[in-house]
PDB file of C-alpha atoms in Angstrom:
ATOM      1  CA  UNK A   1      68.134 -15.050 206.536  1.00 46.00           C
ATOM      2  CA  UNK A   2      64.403 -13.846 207.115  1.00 47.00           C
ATOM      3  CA  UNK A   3      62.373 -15.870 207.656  1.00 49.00           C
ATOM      4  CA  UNK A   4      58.463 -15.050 206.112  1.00 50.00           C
ATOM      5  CA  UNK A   5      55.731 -17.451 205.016  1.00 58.00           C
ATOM      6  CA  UNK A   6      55.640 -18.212 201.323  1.00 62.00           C
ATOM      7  CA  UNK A   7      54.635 -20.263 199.005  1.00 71.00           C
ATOM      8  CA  UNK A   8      56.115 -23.992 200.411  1.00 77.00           C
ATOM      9  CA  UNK A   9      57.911 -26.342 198.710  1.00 83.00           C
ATOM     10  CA  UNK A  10      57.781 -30.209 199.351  1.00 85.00           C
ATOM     11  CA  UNK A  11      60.747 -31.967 199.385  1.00 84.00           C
ATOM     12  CA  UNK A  12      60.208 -35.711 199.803  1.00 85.00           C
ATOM     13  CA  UNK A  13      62.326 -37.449 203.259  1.00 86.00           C
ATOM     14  CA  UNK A  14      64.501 -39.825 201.150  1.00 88.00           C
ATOM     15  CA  UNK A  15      65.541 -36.754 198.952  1.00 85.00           C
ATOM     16  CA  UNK A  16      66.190 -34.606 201.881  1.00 88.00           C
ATOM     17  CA  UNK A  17      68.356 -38.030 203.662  1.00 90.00           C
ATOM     18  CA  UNK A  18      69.640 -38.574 200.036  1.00 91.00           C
ATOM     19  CA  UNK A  19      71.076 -35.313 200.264  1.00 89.00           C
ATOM     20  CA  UNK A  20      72.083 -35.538 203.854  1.00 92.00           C
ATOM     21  CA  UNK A  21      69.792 -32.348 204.442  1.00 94.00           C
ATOM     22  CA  UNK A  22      67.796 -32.105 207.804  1.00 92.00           C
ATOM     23  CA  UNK A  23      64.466 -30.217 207.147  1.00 88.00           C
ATOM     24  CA  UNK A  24      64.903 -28.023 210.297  1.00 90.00           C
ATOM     25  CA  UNK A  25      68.066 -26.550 208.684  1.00 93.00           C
ATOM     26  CA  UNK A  26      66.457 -25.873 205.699  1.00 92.00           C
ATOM     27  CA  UNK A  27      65.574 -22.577 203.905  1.00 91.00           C
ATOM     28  CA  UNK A  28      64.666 -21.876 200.244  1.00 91.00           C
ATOM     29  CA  UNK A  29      65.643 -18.501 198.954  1.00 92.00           C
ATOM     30  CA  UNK A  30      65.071 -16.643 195.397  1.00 91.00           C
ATOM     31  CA  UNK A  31      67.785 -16.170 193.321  1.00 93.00           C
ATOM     32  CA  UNK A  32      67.847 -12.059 192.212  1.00 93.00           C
ATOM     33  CA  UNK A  33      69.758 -10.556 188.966  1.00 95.00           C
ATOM     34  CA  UNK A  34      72.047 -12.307 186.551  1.00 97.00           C
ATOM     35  CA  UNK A  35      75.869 -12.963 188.430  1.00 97.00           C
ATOM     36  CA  UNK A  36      75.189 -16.466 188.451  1.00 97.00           C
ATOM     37  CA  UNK A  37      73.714 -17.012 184.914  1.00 95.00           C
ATOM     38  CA  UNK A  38      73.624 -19.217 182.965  1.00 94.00           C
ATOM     39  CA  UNK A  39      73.424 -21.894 186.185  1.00 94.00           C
ATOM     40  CA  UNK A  40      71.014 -20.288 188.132  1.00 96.00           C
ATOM     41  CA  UNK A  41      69.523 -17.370 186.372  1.00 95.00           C
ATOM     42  CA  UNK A  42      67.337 -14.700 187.864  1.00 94.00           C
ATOM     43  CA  UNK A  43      64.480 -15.885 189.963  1.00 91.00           C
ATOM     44  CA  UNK A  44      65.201 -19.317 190.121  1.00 93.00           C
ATOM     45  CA  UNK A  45      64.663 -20.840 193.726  1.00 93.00           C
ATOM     46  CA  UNK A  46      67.687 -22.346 195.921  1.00 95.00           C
ATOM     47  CA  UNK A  47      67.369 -24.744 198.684  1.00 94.00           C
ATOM     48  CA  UNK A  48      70.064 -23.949 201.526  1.00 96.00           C
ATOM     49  CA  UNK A  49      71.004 -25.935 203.880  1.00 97.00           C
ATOM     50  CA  UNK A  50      71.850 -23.504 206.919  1.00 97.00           C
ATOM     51  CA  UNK A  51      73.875 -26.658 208.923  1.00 97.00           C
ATOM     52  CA  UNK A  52      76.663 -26.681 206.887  1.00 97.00           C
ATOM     53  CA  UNK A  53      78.664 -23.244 206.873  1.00 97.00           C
ATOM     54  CA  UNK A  54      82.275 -24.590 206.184  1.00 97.00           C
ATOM     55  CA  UNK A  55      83.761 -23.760 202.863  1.00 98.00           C
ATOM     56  CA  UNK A  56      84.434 -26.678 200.973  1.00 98.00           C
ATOM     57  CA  UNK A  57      86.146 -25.169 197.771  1.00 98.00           C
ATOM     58  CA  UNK A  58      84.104 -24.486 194.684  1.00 98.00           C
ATOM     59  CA  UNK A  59      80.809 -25.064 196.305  1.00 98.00           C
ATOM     60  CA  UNK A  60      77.732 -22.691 196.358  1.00 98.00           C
ATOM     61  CA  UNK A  61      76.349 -20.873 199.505  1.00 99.00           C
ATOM     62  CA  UNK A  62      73.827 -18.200 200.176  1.00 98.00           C
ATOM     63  CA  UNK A  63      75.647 -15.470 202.362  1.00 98.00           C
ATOM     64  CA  UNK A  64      75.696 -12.111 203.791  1.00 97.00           C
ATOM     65  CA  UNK A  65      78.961  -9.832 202.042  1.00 97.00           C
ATOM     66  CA  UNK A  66      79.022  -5.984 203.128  1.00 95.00           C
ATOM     67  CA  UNK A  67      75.297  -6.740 203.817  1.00 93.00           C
ATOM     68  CA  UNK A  68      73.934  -8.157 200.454  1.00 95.00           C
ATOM     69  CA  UNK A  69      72.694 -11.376 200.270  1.00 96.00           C
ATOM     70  CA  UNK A  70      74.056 -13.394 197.558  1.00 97.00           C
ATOM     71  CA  UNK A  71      74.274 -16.916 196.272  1.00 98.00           C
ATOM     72  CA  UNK A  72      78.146 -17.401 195.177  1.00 98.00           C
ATOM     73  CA  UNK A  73      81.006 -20.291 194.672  1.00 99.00           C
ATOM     74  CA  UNK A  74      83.280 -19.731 197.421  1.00 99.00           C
ATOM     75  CA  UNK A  75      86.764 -21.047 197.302  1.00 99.00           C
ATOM     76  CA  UNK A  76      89.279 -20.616 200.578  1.00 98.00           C
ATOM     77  CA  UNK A  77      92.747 -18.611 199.359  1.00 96.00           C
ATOM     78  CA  UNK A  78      96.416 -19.680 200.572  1.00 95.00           C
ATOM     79  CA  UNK A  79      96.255 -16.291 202.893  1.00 94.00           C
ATOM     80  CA  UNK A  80      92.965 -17.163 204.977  1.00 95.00           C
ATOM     81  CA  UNK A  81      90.759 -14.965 202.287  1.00 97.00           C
ATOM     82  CA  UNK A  82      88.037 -16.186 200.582  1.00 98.00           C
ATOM     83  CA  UNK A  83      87.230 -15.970 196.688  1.00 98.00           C
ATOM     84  CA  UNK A  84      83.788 -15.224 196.251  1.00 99.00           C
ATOM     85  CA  UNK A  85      82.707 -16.159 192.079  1.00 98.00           C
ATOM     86  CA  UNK A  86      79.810 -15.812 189.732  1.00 98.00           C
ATOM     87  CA  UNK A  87      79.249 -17.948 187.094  1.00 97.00           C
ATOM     88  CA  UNK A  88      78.340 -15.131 185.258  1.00 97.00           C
ATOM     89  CA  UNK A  89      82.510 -14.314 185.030  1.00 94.00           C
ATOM     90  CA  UNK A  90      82.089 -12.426 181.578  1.00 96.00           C
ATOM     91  CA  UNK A  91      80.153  -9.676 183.524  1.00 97.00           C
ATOM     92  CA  UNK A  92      81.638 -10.180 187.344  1.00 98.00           C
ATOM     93  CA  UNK A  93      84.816 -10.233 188.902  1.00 98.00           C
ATOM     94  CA  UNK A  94      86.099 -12.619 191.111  1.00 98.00           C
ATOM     95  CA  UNK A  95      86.155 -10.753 194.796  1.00 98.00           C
ATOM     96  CA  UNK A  96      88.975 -11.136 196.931  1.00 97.00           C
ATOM     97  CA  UNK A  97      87.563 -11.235 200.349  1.00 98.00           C
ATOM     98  CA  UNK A  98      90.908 -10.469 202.659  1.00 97.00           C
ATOM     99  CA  UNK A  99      91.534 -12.300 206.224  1.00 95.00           C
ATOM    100  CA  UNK A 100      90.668  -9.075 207.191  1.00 96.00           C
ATOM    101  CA  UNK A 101      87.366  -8.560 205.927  1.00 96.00           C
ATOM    102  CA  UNK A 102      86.070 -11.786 207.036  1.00 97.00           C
ATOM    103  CA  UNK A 103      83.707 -10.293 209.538  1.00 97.00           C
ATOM    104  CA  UNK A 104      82.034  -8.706 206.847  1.00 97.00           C
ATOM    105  CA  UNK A 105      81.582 -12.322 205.428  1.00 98.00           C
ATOM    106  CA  UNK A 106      78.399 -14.524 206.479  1.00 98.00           C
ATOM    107  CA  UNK A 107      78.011 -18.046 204.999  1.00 98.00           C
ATOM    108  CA  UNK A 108      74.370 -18.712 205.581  1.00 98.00           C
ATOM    109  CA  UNK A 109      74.794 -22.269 204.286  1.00 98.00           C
ATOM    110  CA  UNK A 110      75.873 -24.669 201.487  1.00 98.00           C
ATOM    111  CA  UNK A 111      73.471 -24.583 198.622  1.00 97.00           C
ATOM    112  CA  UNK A 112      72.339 -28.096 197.633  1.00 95.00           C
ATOM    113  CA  UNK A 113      69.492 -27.762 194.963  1.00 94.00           C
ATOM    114  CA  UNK A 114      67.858 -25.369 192.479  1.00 94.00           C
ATOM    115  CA  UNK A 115      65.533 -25.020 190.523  1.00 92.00           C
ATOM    116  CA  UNK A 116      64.342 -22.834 187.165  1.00 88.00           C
ATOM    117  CA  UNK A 117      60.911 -22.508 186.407  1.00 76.00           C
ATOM    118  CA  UNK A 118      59.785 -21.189 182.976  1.00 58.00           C
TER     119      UNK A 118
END
């Protein structure tokens, strides 16, 4: 993730502990186009916490695939893949990352709040 200054957003401590977040793992990224509509829909704002990497199945996370950065459920396969899905699944495919493409795969973190401004 790059890291630039921005506009900041204030989280309050008990949130953060609430969430079992540390604020030195934490990044806040802009959602971009419409494969995770109608959940997080373009230009909404994620919080990521960069700490926590492991899948746990059907969870969100920011990562790197073939060099995009994406926000995507991931789910672990039976064969030591990785499912990567949109919400959006009327306009994108589940992809079927193979035990052999999983250097190609970098989970930035676990996403663990969002937000949509109108």
């Amino acid at each position: 993730m790059e890291h630039y200054e921005a506009n900041k957003l204030r989280f309050a401590k008990s949130t953060m502990k609430r969430m079992g977040v540390a604020v030195d793992t934490t990044a806040c990224m802009k959602v971009s186009g419409n494969s995770m509509d109608p959940v997080m829909p373009d230009g909404c704002t994620v919080g990521v916490d960069t700490s926590t990497t492991q899948i746990k199945d059907g969870d969100i996370y920011a990562i790197h695939y073939y060099g995009q950065l994406q926000v995507k459920c991931l789910y672990r396969n039976d064969d030591g893949g990785v499912r990567i899905r949109s919400y959006n699944d009327s306009e994108y495919q589940d992809v079927h990352c193979t035990q052999d493409e999983l250097d190609q795969l970098n989970v930035l973190g676990r996403v663990f709040w969002w937000s949509v401004l109108c």
